[in-house]
mmCIF file of C-alpha atoms in Angstrom:
data_model
loop_
_atom_site.group_PDB
_atom_site.id
_atom_site.type_symbol
_atom_site.label_atom_id
_atom_site.label_comp_id
_atom_site.label_asym_id
_atom_site.label_seq_id
_atom_site.Cartn_x
_atom_site.Cartn_y
_atom_site.Cartn_z
ATOM 1 C CA MET A 1 8.861 -8.724 25.180
ATOM 2 C CA ARG A 2 6.050 -6.495 23.179
ATOM 3 C CA ILE A 3 6.085 -6.502 19.662
ATOM 4 C CA LEU A 4 4.433 -3.696 17.162
ATOM 5 C CA HIS A 5 4.254 -5.139 13.151
ATOM 6 C CA THR A 6 3.705 -2.969 10.708
ATOM 7 C CA ALA A 7 5.238 -2.777 6.584
ATOM 8 C CA ASP A 8 4.203 -1.723 3.610
ATOM 9 C CA TRP A 9 3.751 2.462 4.392
ATOM 10 C CA HIS A 10 4.908 3.826 0.484
ATOM 11 C CA PHE A 11 6.165 7.005 1.581
ATOM 12 C CA GLY A 12 5.877 9.045 -1.708
ATOM 13 C CA ARG A 13 3.663 7.076 -3.328
ATOM 14 C CA LEU A 14 0.310 8.570 -4.409
ATOM 15 C CA LEU A 15 -3.555 8.369 -4.970
ATOM 16 C CA GLU A 16 -4.651 9.278 -8.780
ATOM 17 C CA GLY A 17 -2.253 12.408 -8.677
ATOM 18 C CA ARG A 18 -3.470 12.950 -4.954
ATOM 19 C CA ASP A 19 -0.603 14.010 -2.808
ATOM 20 C CA ARG A 20 -0.957 11.885 0.775
ATOM 21 C CA ARG A 21 2.070 13.425 2.466
ATOM 22 C CA ILE A 22 0.038 14.918 5.723
ATOM 23 C CA GLU A 23 -1.863 10.918 5.215
ATOM 24 C CA GLN A 24 1.304 9.678 5.689
ATOM 25 C CA ALA A 25 3.148 12.025 8.601
ATOM 26 C CA ALA A 26 -0.289 11.582 10.650
ATOM 27 C CA PHE A 27 0.484 7.865 11.008
ATOM 28 C CA VAL A 28 4.129 8.575 12.047
ATOM 29 C CA ASP A 29 2.629 10.622 14.651
ATOM 30 C CA GLU A 30 -0.259 7.545 15.322
ATOM 31 C CA LEU A 31 2.258 5.315 15.324
ATOM 32 C CA CYS A 32 4.873 6.725 17.249
ATOM 33 C CA GLN A 33 1.991 7.315 20.063
ATOM 34 C CA ILE A 34 0.325 4.026 20.003
ATOM 35 C CA VAL A 35 3.999 2.428 20.738
ATOM 36 C CA GLU A 36 4.773 5.204 24.258
ATOM 37 C CA ASP A 37 0.803 4.014 24.743
ATOM 38 C CA LYS A 38 1.280 -0.159 24.763
ATOM 39 C CA GLN A 39 5.039 0.431 26.381
ATOM 40 C CA ILE A 40 6.805 -1.640 23.514
ATOM 41 C CA ASP A 41 9.509 -3.411 23.647
ATOM 42 C CA LEU A 42 10.234 -4.036 19.619
ATOM 43 C CA VAL A 43 9.074 -1.955 16.629
ATOM 44 C CA VAL A 44 8.882 -4.644 13.561
ATOM 45 C CA ILE A 45 8.634 -2.931 9.582
ATOM 46 C CA ALA A 46 8.367 -5.661 7.145
ATOM 47 C CA GLY A 47 9.457 -4.075 4.316
ATOM 48 C CA ASP A 48 8.245 -1.163 1.608
ATOM 49 C CA VAL A 49 9.156 1.574 3.548
ATOM 50 C CA TYR A 50 9.043 3.778 -0.111
ATOM 51 C CA ASP A 51 7.172 3.272 -2.626
ATOM 52 C CA SER A 52 10.217 3.480 -4.898
ATOM 53 C CA VAL A 53 14.031 3.496 -5.713
ATOM 54 C CA ASN A 54 13.819 6.740 -6.075
ATOM 55 C CA PRO A 55 11.525 8.664 -3.223
ATOM 56 C CA PRO A 56 10.569 12.608 -2.650
ATOM 57 C CA ALA A 57 13.521 14.082 0.323
ATOM 58 C CA TRP A 58 10.464 14.552 2.086
ATOM 59 C CA ALA A 59 9.640 11.085 2.084
ATOM 60 C CA GLU A 60 13.269 10.090 3.568
ATOM 61 C CA GLU A 61 13.055 12.549 6.023
ATOM 62 C CA LEU A 62 9.811 11.066 7.308
ATOM 63 C CA TYR A 63 10.694 7.707 7.492
ATOM 64 C CA TYR A 64 14.161 8.991 9.487
ATOM 65 C CA GLU A 65 12.418 10.984 11.595
ATOM 66 C CA ALA A 66 9.678 8.098 12.253
ATOM 67 C CA LEU A 67 13.159 6.166 13.192
ATOM 68 C CA GLU A 68 14.048 8.236 15.207
ATOM 69 C CA ARG A 69 11.159 8.814 17.282
ATOM 70 C CA LEU A 70 10.183 5.289 17.500
ATOM 71 C CA SER A 71 13.204 4.392 19.361
ATOM 72 C CA ALA A 72 12.992 6.217 21.591
ATOM 73 C CA GLU A 73 16.535 7.230 22.267
ATOM 74 C CA GLY A 74 18.023 3.547 21.625
ATOM 75 C CA LYS A 75 15.219 2.944 24.663
ATOM 76 C CA ARG A 76 13.327 0.697 22.254
ATOM 77 C CA GLY A 77 14.838 -2.065 19.289
ATOM 78 C CA VAL A 78 13.586 -1.172 15.927
ATOM 79 C CA VAL A 79 14.425 -3.819 12.711
ATOM 80 C CA VAL A 80 13.930 -2.627 9.290
ATOM 81 C CA ILE A 81 13.783 -5.086 6.157
ATOM 82 C CA ALA A 82 13.944 -3.501 3.127
ATOM 83 C CA GLY A 83 10.113 -4.545 -0.035
ATOM 84 C CA ASN A 84 10.640 -4.675 -3.418
ATOM 85 C CA HIS A 85 9.849 -1.256 -3.960
ATOM 86 C CA ASP A 86 12.952 -0.178 -1.601
ATOM 87 C CA GLN A 87 16.261 0.160 -3.367
ATOM 88 C CA PRO A 88 18.388 -1.986 -0.810
ATOM 89 C CA GLU A 89 21.134 0.581 0.467
ATOM 90 C CA ARG A 90 18.861 3.341 0.458
ATOM 91 C CA VAL A 91 16.989 1.875 2.881
ATOM 92 C CA ARG A 92 20.372 0.797 5.319
ATOM 93 C CA ALA A 93 21.923 3.922 4.317
ATOM 94 C CA ALA A 94 21.682 5.295 7.761
ATOM 95 C CA SER A 95 22.962 1.814 9.706
ATOM 96 C CA PRO A 96 26.104 3.113 10.494
ATOM 97 C CA LEU A 97 24.198 5.556 12.868
ATOM 98 C CA ALA A 98 21.189 3.818 13.090
ATOM 99 C CA HIS A 99 22.870 0.982 14.555
ATOM 100 C CA LYS A 100 24.042 3.414 18.010
ATOM 101 C CA HIS A 101 20.196 3.800 18.550
ATOM 102 C CA GLY A 102 19.469 0.432 18.646
ATOM 103 C CA ILE A 103 18.025 0.204 15.200
ATOM 104 C CA VAL A 104 18.856 -2.749 12.583
ATOM 105 C CA LEU A 105 18.817 -1.474 9.023
ATOM 106 C CA LEU A 106 18.860 -4.656 5.941
ATOM 107 C CA GLY A 107 18.113 -4.011 2.745
ATOM 108 C CA LEU A 108 19.382 -7.573 1.034
ATOM 109 C CA PRO A 109 18.138 -10.534 2.448
ATOM 110 C CA LYS A 110 21.566 -12.847 3.294
ATOM 111 C CA GLU A 111 22.735 -8.644 4.675
ATOM 112 C CA LEU A 112 25.292 -9.165 7.984
ATOM 113 C CA PRO A 113 23.843 -6.864 11.279
ATOM 114 C CA LEU A 114 26.115 -4.626 12.598
ATOM 115 C CA LEU A 115 27.121 -6.023 16.688
ATOM 116 C CA THR A 116 27.127 -3.798 19.734
ATOM 117 C CA LYS A 117 30.467 -3.182 20.792
ATOM 118 C CA ALA A 118 31.478 -5.171 24.278
ATOM 119 C CA GLU A 119 31.501 -1.959 26.659
ATOM 120 C CA ALA A 120 27.574 -0.554 25.231
ATOM 121 C CA SER A 121 25.560 0.381 28.246
ATOM 122 C CA ALA A 122 23.076 -2.194 29.319
ATOM 123 C CA ASP A 123 20.775 0.937 29.168
ATOM 124 C CA LYS A 124 20.382 0.727 25.724
ATOM 125 C CA VAL A 125 18.962 -1.653 22.792
ATOM 126 C CA ARG A 126 21.854 -4.049 22.128
ATOM 127 C CA ILE A 127 22.667 -6.695 18.822
ATOM 128 C CA ILE A 128 24.226 -9.370 20.964
ATOM 129 C CA ASP A 129 24.529 -11.863 18.582
ATOM 130 C CA GLY A 130 23.820 -11.720 14.647
ATOM 131 C CA GLY A 131 25.300 -13.503 11.240
ATOM 132 C CA SER A 132 23.966 -13.597 8.287
ATOM 133 C CA SER A 133 19.681 -12.708 8.135
ATOM 134 C CA TRP A 134 19.817 -13.287 11.761
ATOM 135 C CA PHE A 135 20.273 -11.466 14.748
ATOM 136 C CA GLU A 136 19.726 -11.747 18.674
ATOM 137 C CA ILE A 137 18.946 -8.444 20.424
ATOM 138 C CA ALA A 138 18.296 -7.467 23.973
ATOM 139 C CA ILE A 139 16.839 -4.830 25.126
ATOM 140 C CA PRO A 140 16.398 -2.898 27.964
ATOM 141 C CA GLY A 141 13.418 -3.676 31.038
ATOM 142 C CA VAL A 142 12.839 -6.829 29.585
ATOM 143 C CA ASP A 143 13.631 -10.322 30.745
ATOM 144 C CA HIS A 144 14.217 -12.368 28.308
ATOM 145 C CA THR A 145 15.738 -11.628 24.382
ATOM 146 C CA ALA A 146 14.664 -12.108 21.123
ATOM 147 C CA VAL A 147 16.322 -13.932 18.445
ATOM 148 C CA VAL A 148 15.109 -12.734 14.734
ATOM 149 C CA VAL A 149 15.600 -14.126 11.280
ATOM 150 C CA ALA A 150 15.012 -10.642 9.037
ATOM 151 C CA LEU A 151 14.365 -11.623 5.407
ATOM 152 C CA SER A 152 14.829 -8.834 3.281
ATOM 153 C CA TYR A 153 13.117 -8.902 -0.530
ATOM 154 C CA PRO A 154 14.169 -12.834 -1.690
ATOM 155 C CA SER A 155 14.699 -11.957 -5.222
ATOM 156 C CA GLU A 156 16.615 -13.565 -7.442
ATOM 157 C CA ALA A 157 18.542 -11.760 -7.652
ATOM 158 C CA ARG A 158 19.094 -10.153 -4.030
ATOM 159 C CA LEU A 159 19.796 -13.237 -3.445
ATOM 160 C CA LYS A 160 22.437 -13.705 -6.204
ATOM 161 C CA GLU A 161 21.281 -17.245 -6.774
ATOM 162 C CA LEU A 162 19.459 -18.047 -10.148
ATOM 163 C CA ILE A 163 17.118 -20.821 -9.253
ATOM 164 C CA SER A 164 16.429 -21.903 -13.139
ATOM 165 C CA GLU A 165 16.225 -21.084 -16.213
ATOM 166 C CA SER A 166 14.659 -24.229 -18.268
ATOM 167 C CA PHE A 167 11.629 -24.614 -15.218
ATOM 168 C CA THR A 168 8.494 -24.415 -16.234
ATOM 169 C CA PRO A 169 6.169 -21.727 -13.927
ATOM 170 C CA GLU A 170 4.685 -24.224 -11.860
ATOM 171 C CA GLN A 171 8.117 -26.290 -11.668
ATOM 172 C CA MET A 172 9.777 -22.169 -10.711
ATOM 173 C CA GLN A 173 7.220 -21.838 -7.959
ATOM 174 C CA GLN A 174 8.023 -25.412 -5.818
ATOM 175 C CA ALA A 175 11.518 -24.005 -6.411
ATOM 176 C CA PHE A 176 11.722 -20.836 -5.296
ATOM 177 C CA SER A 177 9.335 -21.987 -2.153
ATOM 178 C CA GLU A 178 11.299 -24.729 -1.257
ATOM 179 C CA ARG A 179 14.863 -22.767 -1.238
ATOM 180 C CA ILE A 180 13.028 -19.390 0.787
ATOM 181 C CA LYS A 181 11.897 -22.992 3.412
ATOM 182 C CA ASP A 182 15.541 -24.331 3.215
ATOM 183 C CA LEU A 183 17.203 -20.903 3.956
ATOM 184 C CA LEU A 184 14.444 -20.009 6.561
ATOM 185 C CA HIS A 185 14.546 -23.619 8.407
ATOM 186 C CA ASP A 186 18.142 -22.501 8.148
ATOM 187 C CA LEU A 187 18.114 -20.021 9.918
ATOM 188 C CA ALA A 188 15.800 -21.148 12.559
ATOM 189 C CA SER A 189 18.790 -23.390 14.020
ATOM 190 C CA HIS A 190 19.221 -20.095 16.291
ATOM 191 C CA PHE A 191 16.409 -19.929 17.805
ATOM 192 C CA ARG A 192 16.161 -21.198 21.162
ATOM 193 C CA GLN A 193 13.452 -22.170 23.776
ATOM 194 C CA ASP A 194 14.231 -19.292 26.246
ATOM 195 C CA THR A 195 13.873 -16.576 23.796
ATOM 196 C CA VAL A 196 11.411 -14.568 21.316
ATOM 197 C CA ASN A 197 12.004 -16.100 17.983
ATOM 198 C CA ILE A 198 10.790 -13.834 15.047
ATOM 199 C CA ILE A 199 10.806 -14.234 11.112
ATOM 200 C CA THR A 200 10.251 -11.360 9.240
ATOM 201 C CA SER A 201 9.964 -10.991 5.388
ATOM 202 C CA HIS A 202 8.562 -8.991 2.644
ATOM 203 C CA LEU A 203 7.335 -11.851 0.136
ATOM 204 C CA PHE A 204 3.814 -13.652 -1.234
ATOM 205 C CA ALA A 205 3.073 -16.584 1.511
ATOM 206 C CA MET A 206 0.483 -18.882 -0.102
ATOM 207 C CA GLY A 207 -3.243 -18.034 0.819
ATOM 208 C CA GLY A 208 -2.864 -14.214 1.522
ATOM 209 C CA MET A 209 -5.092 -12.024 -0.408
ATOM 210 C CA GLU A 210 -4.520 -9.186 -2.728
ATOM 211 C CA THR A 211 -5.396 -6.098 -3.636
ATOM 212 C CA ASP A 212 -4.975 -3.476 -6.840
ATOM 213 C CA SER A 213 -2.341 -1.531 -5.021
ATOM 214 C CA GLU A 214 0.349 -4.025 -5.016
ATOM 215 C CA ARG A 215 2.389 -4.094 -7.656
ATOM 216 C CA PRO A 216 3.305 -8.275 -8.503
ATOM 217 C CA ILE A 217 6.504 -9.384 -7.670
ATOM 218 C CA GLN A 218 6.064 -12.778 -9.567
ATOM 219 C CA ILE A 219 4.901 -13.821 -12.787
ATOM 220 C CA GLY A 220 2.375 -16.485 -12.544
ATOM 221 C CA GLY A 221 3.135 -16.983 -9.363
ATOM 222 C CA THR A 222 5.836 -18.286 -10.000
ATOM 223 C CA HIS A 223 7.372 -16.482 -6.806
ATOM 224 C CA THR A 224 5.148 -17.453 -4.270
ATOM 225 C CA VAL A 225 5.957 -19.468 -1.362
ATOM 226 C CA SER A 226 4.241 -22.123 0.689
ATOM 227 C CA LEU A 227 2.843 -21.808 4.582
ATOM 228 C CA ASP A 228 4.459 -24.199 5.131
ATOM 229 C CA ALA A 229 8.394 -22.590 4.154
ATOM 230 C CA PHE A 230 7.604 -20.914 7.729
ATOM 231 C CA PRO A 231 9.203 -22.998 10.660
ATOM 232 C CA PRO A 232 7.186 -24.201 13.411
ATOM 233 C CA GLN A 233 9.974 -22.927 15.714
ATOM 234 C CA ALA A 234 9.234 -19.122 14.836
ATOM 235 C CA ASP A 235 7.043 -17.675 17.641
ATOM 236 C CA TYR A 236 5.502 -14.488 14.982
ATOM 237 C CA VAL A 237 6.155 -14.109 11.444
ATOM 238 C CA ALA A 238 5.520 -10.407 10.584
ATOM 239 C CA LEU A 239 5.319 -10.307 6.487
ATOM 240 C CA GLY A 240 5.199 -7.593 4.349
ATOM 241 C CA HIS A 241 3.736 -6.675 0.617
ATOM 242 C CA LEU A 242 0.381 -7.592 0.915
ATOM 243 C CA HIS A 243 -2.179 -4.108 2.073
ATOM 244 C CA ARG A 244 -5.433 -6.594 3.738
ATOM 245 C CA LEU A 245 -4.371 -7.026 6.923
ATOM 246 C CA GLN A 246 -4.755 -11.232 7.345
ATOM 247 C CA LYS A 247 -3.459 -14.099 9.664
ATOM 248 C CA LEU A 248 -2.596 -17.072 7.456
ATOM 249 C CA SER A 249 -1.687 -19.143 10.142
ATOM 250 C CA GLU A 250 -1.825 -19.391 13.832
ATOM 251 C CA ALA A 251 0.891 -22.323 14.801
ATOM 252 C CA PRO A 252 3.047 -20.511 13.616
ATOM 253 C CA LEU A 253 1.331 -17.411 13.945
ATOM 254 C CA ILE A 254 1.748 -15.747 10.397
ATOM 255 C CA ARG A 255 0.027 -12.392 9.367
ATOM 256 C CA TYR A 256 0.106 -9.498 6.934
ATOM 257 C CA SER A 257 0.087 -5.889 9.176
ATOM 258 C CA GLY A 258 -1.020 -4.549 6.258
ATOM 259 C CA SER A 259 -0.470 -0.959 5.096
ATOM 260 C CA PRO A 260 -1.492 2.115 7.351
ATOM 261 C CA LEU A 261 -3.160 3.957 3.986
ATOM 262 C CA SER A 262 -5.031 2.375 1.670
ATOM 263 C CA TYR A 263 -3.733 2.861 -1.568
ATOM 264 C CA SER A 264 -6.508 1.972 -4.632
ATOM 265 C CA PHE A 265 -10.274 1.856 -4.501
ATOM 266 C CA SER A 266 -9.812 -1.642 -4.319
ATOM 267 C CA GLU A 267 -9.242 -1.491 -1.041
ATOM 268 C CA ALA A 268 -12.527 1.337 -0.335
ATOM 269 C CA GLY A 269 -13.822 0.313 3.038
ATOM 270 C CA GLN A 270 -11.614 -1.732 4.455
ATOM 271 C CA SER A 271 -9.842 -0.890 8.217
ATOM 272 C CA LYS A 272 -5.946 -0.459 8.250
ATOM 273 C CA ALA A 273 -4.459 -1.525 11.565
ATOM 274 C CA VAL A 274 -0.882 -2.334 13.119
ATOM 275 C CA VAL A 275 -0.740 -5.483 14.898
ATOM 276 C CA MET A 276 1.031 -6.492 18.341
ATOM 277 C CA VAL A 277 2.324 -9.357 19.773
ATOM 278 C CA GLU A 278 2.953 -10.127 23.229
ATOM 279 C CA ILE A 279 5.257 -13.057 23.531
ATOM 280 C CA ILE A 280 6.641 -15.431 26.887
ATOM 281 C CA PRO A 281 9.475 -17.812 25.810
ATOM 282 C CA GLY A 282 7.348 -21.105 25.949
ATOM 283 C CA GLN A 283 3.878 -19.741 25.719
ATOM 284 C CA GLN A 284 1.120 -19.106 23.002
ATOM 285 C CA PRO A 285 1.404 -15.696 21.582
ATOM 286 C CA THR A 286 -1.264 -13.158 22.158
ATOM 287 C CA GLU A 287 -2.052 -10.523 19.943
ATOM 288 C CA GLU A 288 -3.743 -7.392 19.548
ATOM 289 C CA ILE A 289 -4.843 -5.538 16.453
ATOM 290 C CA ILE A 290 -4.965 -1.669 16.741
ATOM 291 C CA TYR A 291 -6.466 -0.119 14.355
ATOM 292 C CA LEU A 292 -5.427 3.192 12.524
ATOM 293 C CA LYS A 293 -7.468 6.461 12.548
ATOM 294 C CA CYS A 294 -5.460 8.368 10.504
ATOM 295 C CA GLY A 295 -5.526 8.901 6.958
ATOM 296 C CA ARG A 296 -8.819 9.066 4.813
ATOM 297 C CA THR A 297 -10.965 5.834 3.911
ATOM 298 C CA LEU A 298 -11.826 5.748 0.004
ATOM 299 C CA ALA A 299 -15.777 5.294 -0.700
ATOM 300 C CA ARG A 300 -17.100 4.130 -3.987
ATOM 301 C CA TRP A 301 -19.432 6.240 -5.462
ATOM 302 C CA LYS A 302 -22.389 4.837 -7.905
ATOM 303 C CA ALA A 303 -25.413 7.661 -8.564
ATOM 304 C CA THR A 304 -27.375 5.463 -10.437
ATOM 305 C CA GLY A 305 -30.389 8.897 -10.062
ATOM 306 C CA GLY A 306 -27.332 10.474 -12.420
ATOM 307 C CA ILE A 307 -26.048 13.944 -11.775
ATOM 308 C CA ALA A 308 -29.265 15.129 -9.031
ATOM 309 C CA GLU A 309 -28.362 12.377 -6.673
ATOM 310 C CA VAL A 310 -24.362 12.796 -6.585
ATOM 311 C CA GLU A 311 -25.455 16.700 -5.640
ATOM 312 C CA LYS A 312 -28.451 15.537 -2.500
ATOM 313 C CA TRP A 313 -25.429 13.597 -1.295
ATOM 314 C CA LEU A 314 -22.659 16.412 -1.207
ATOM 315 C CA GLU A 315 -25.364 18.365 0.219
ATOM 316 C CA GLU A 316 -26.098 16.071 3.063
ATOM 317 C CA GLY A 317 -21.903 15.752 3.771
ATOM 318 C CA LYS A 318 -22.295 12.181 3.135
ATOM 319 C CA ASP A 319 -18.375 10.460 3.101
ATOM 320 C CA ALA A 320 -17.591 14.241 3.511
ATOM 321 C CA ASP A 321 -13.526 12.937 4.797
ATOM 322 C CA CYS A 322 -13.140 10.810 2.153
ATOM 323 C CA TRP A 323 -11.351 10.288 -1.615
ATOM 324 C CA ILE A 324 -14.285 9.538 -3.872
ATOM 325 C CA ASP A 325 -14.191 7.226 -6.863
ATOM 326 C CA LEU A 326 -17.610 8.949 -8.568
ATOM 327 C CA GLU A 327 -19.540 6.823 -11.017
ATOM 328 C CA ILE A 328 -22.544 8.254 -12.651
ATOM 329 C CA HIS A 329 -25.130 6.157 -14.169
ATOM 330 C CA VAL A 330 -26.766 9.182 -16.862
ATOM 331 C CA ASP A 331 -28.997 8.429 -19.983
ATOM 332 C CA ASP A 332 -27.518 10.622 -22.533
ATOM 333 C CA VAL A 333 -24.265 11.957 -22.946
ATOM 334 C CA ILE A 334 -22.706 15.099 -21.125
ATOM 335 C CA ASP A 335 -21.127 17.673 -22.836
ATOM 336 C CA PRO A 336 -17.708 19.039 -21.229
ATOM 337 C CA ALA A 337 -18.563 22.080 -19.505
ATOM 338 C CA GLU A 338 -21.591 19.960 -17.354
ATOM 339 C CA PHE A 339 -18.416 17.258 -17.273
ATOM 340 C CA GLN A 340 -15.809 19.586 -15.842
ATOM 341 C CA ARG A 341 -18.527 21.204 -13.832
ATOM 342 C CA ILE A 342 -19.222 18.100 -11.806
ATOM 343 C CA ARG A 343 -15.588 17.256 -11.106
ATOM 344 C CA LYS A 344 -15.541 20.291 -9.722
ATOM 345 C CA LEU A 345 -18.368 20.010 -7.200
ATOM 346 C CA SER A 346 -16.126 18.359 -4.578
ATOM 347 C CA ASP A 347 -12.024 18.254 -3.662
ATOM 348 C CA ASN A 348 -12.789 14.889 -3.103
ATOM 349 C CA PHE A 349 -13.171 12.875 -5.940
ATOM 350 C CA VAL A 350 -10.687 11.255 -7.614
ATOM 351 C CA LYS A 351 -11.790 9.898 -10.259
ATOM 352 C CA VAL A 352 -15.433 10.786 -11.764
ATOM 353 C CA GLN A 353 -16.287 8.186 -14.688
ATOM 354 C CA ARG A 354 -20.034 8.125 -16.511
ATOM 355 C CA VAL A 355 -22.325 4.911 -17.101
ATOM 356 C CA LEU A 356 -24.222 5.662 -20.223
ATOM 357 C CA VAL A 357 -27.429 3.494 -19.206
ATOM 358 C CA VAL A 358 -29.705 2.102 -22.025
ATOM 359 C CA SER A 359 -33.126 0.680 -21.542
ATOM 360 C CA THR A 360 -34.503 -0.135 -24.947
ATOM 361 C CA GLU A 361 -32.940 -2.018 -28.183
ATOM 362 C CA GLN A 362 -34.008 1.839 -29.701
ATOM 363 C CA GLU A 363 -31.668 3.738 -27.654
ATOM 364 C CA ARG A 364 -28.945 0.789 -28.014
ATOM 365 C CA GLN A 365 -28.955 1.853 -32.054
ATOM 366 C CA GLU A 366 -29.073 5.148 -31.329
ATOM 367 C CA ILE A 367 -26.000 5.123 -29.029
ATOM 368 C CA GLU A 368 -24.183 2.676 -32.286
ATOM 369 C CA LYS A 369 -25.306 5.174 -33.999
ATOM 370 C CA ARG A 370 -23.216 7.884 -31.633
ATOM 371 C CA GLU A 371 -20.003 6.698 -31.304
ATOM 372 C CA GLU A 372 -19.563 6.717 -35.359
ATOM 373 C CA LEU A 373 -19.944 10.369 -34.746
ATOM 374 C CA ASN A 374 -17.145 13.137 -34.458
ATOM 375 C CA PRO A 375 -17.209 15.561 -31.202
ATOM 376 C CA VAL A 376 -18.918 18.819 -33.385
ATOM 377 C CA GLN A 377 -21.272 15.888 -34.968
ATOM 378 C CA LEU A 378 -22.394 15.208 -31.163
ATOM 379 C CA PHE A 379 -22.539 18.643 -30.487
ATOM 380 C CA THR A 380 -24.665 19.533 -32.967
ATOM 381 C CA ARG A 381 -27.058 16.692 -32.367
ATOM 382 C CA PHE A 382 -27.563 18.511 -29.318
ATOM 383 C CA TYR A 383 -28.389 21.717 -29.330
ATOM 384 C CA GLU A 384 -30.575 20.326 -32.512
ATOM 385 C CA ARG A 385 -32.078 18.613 -29.899
ATOM 386 C CA LYS A 386 -32.098 21.645 -26.775
ATOM 387 C CA ARG A 387 -32.866 24.579 -29.077
ATOM 388 C CA GLY A 388 -34.226 23.048 -31.979
ATOM 389 C CA THR A 389 -32.564 24.571 -34.567
ATOM 390 C CA SER A 390 -28.958 23.588 -36.403
ATOM 391 C CA PRO A 391 -25.789 26.192 -34.563
ATOM 392 C CA ASP A 392 -24.316 28.467 -36.595
ATOM 393 C CA GLU A 393 -20.720 28.365 -37.753
ATOM 394 C CA GLN A 394 -19.705 30.789 -34.334
ATOM 395 C CA VAL A 395 -21.359 28.578 -32.316
ATOM 396 C CA ILE A 396 -19.515 25.706 -33.634
ATOM 397 C CA GLN A 397 -15.888 27.554 -33.272
ATOM 398 C CA LEU A 398 -16.910 28.636 -29.794
ATOM 399 C CA PHE A 399 -17.287 24.549 -28.843
ATOM 400 C CA SER A 400 -14.377 23.387 -31.038
ATOM 401 C CA ARG A 401 -11.639 26.075 -28.937
ATOM 402 C CA MET A 402 -13.915 24.999 -25.615
ATOM 403 C CA MET A 403 -13.015 21.227 -26.471
ATOM 404 C CA ILE A 404 -8.995 22.067 -26.808
ATOM 405 C CA ALA A 405 -9.084 23.901 -23.319
ATOM 406 C CA SER A 406 -11.137 21.634 -21.833
ATOM 407 C CA ASP A 407 -9.507 18.790 -23.038
ATOM 408 C CA ALA A 408 -6.244 20.947 -21.729
ATOM 409 C CA GLU A 409 -7.612 21.463 -18.342
ATOM 410 C CA THR A 410 -8.739 17.633 -17.660
ATOM 411 C CA LYS A 411 -4.460 16.563 -18.976
ATOM 412 C CA LYS A 412 -3.359 18.737 -16.492
ATOM 413 C CA GLN A 413 -5.535 17.740 -12.930
ATOM 414 C CA PRO A 414 -5.275 14.455 -11.323
ATOM 415 C CA GLY A 415 -8.050 11.526 -11.874
ATOM 416 C CA GLY A 416 -8.665 12.761 -15.069
ATOM 417 C CA ASP A 417 -10.281 9.576 -16.826
ATOM 418 C CA GLU A 418 -14.261 9.388 -18.144
#
């Protein structure tokens, strides 16, 4: 059986105010092509389909379109669990319709899957057995079935369990990890030697590497789960939540597929991927990392040569298809009009900030003096230095109006950090 593992789509998420829907739609197209080319039998989506509990309508449409295309009219299995960003009821809302196409949608960690009726055709995906947080799935053309333990984001609220109100953070972390361990090991009793045995969940596993784009699901590590919580009978553990592609263990094989797009500049330079695992009962799984081509990568520019260096890079076409976080190193203030000109040099600039470089003690003292001045006083000093004379009242009033207009324009535009 060939399984494709993906997670953390975050449909509806922005990048510093930039809409990513075109990139997210391109991901769906690429994903559907991959499952066809690789002849995938089962797609596992390990949570955070949406970026919020109330996603925009287009994000829901894209999600349902993806499910319909991936299922191949019921010939390919699709499993979706809810993550910490998802509203469980929204993720599973289409279950009665999705079930007819071999799609399993689970919102809460102890949810019961819908079972396929006995008279259903064998040329479609069938859920032949199941219970709270697990099911057995049969896929046309595959000689063996898969037992899937599916644990949607297991917060205390969604588990409907209160672990303790009096524990220290360290005791809380251990108690939470032990609770998840007990739950998973109990569910693993449904695994058999003649089945493909899979666990999927959305949680923070110990040893995982974070980026800045995940919003925390724990305070002080209290919801971190130890790796020994995952039973050794599992052939593969497909996790969601962390956005970096990473392997945590070989036996059992535990992986985060990561997000399909980079959602913060802490992910600049990272390659995005999905994971394909081929499993035959009783044999060691084989895996293939399939790197994605969709989505604009993120780049960080540090222009130590100032504005001239930025203009040179743009002329050379550097990172032409990237979203860019620009940091300009300058030795003097940049007036508002010039700053706005820099921001408009490229539509790829998401964030623009300046770093004032101080090389001498005299310059440091000068900067300290500047910090005590208001914008009009700074402009006056700048004007005097450039023109050799003080600005008259009309020029100062014009500058004040420009400042007000510039502030209003900056507030309208995304990524207006300075």
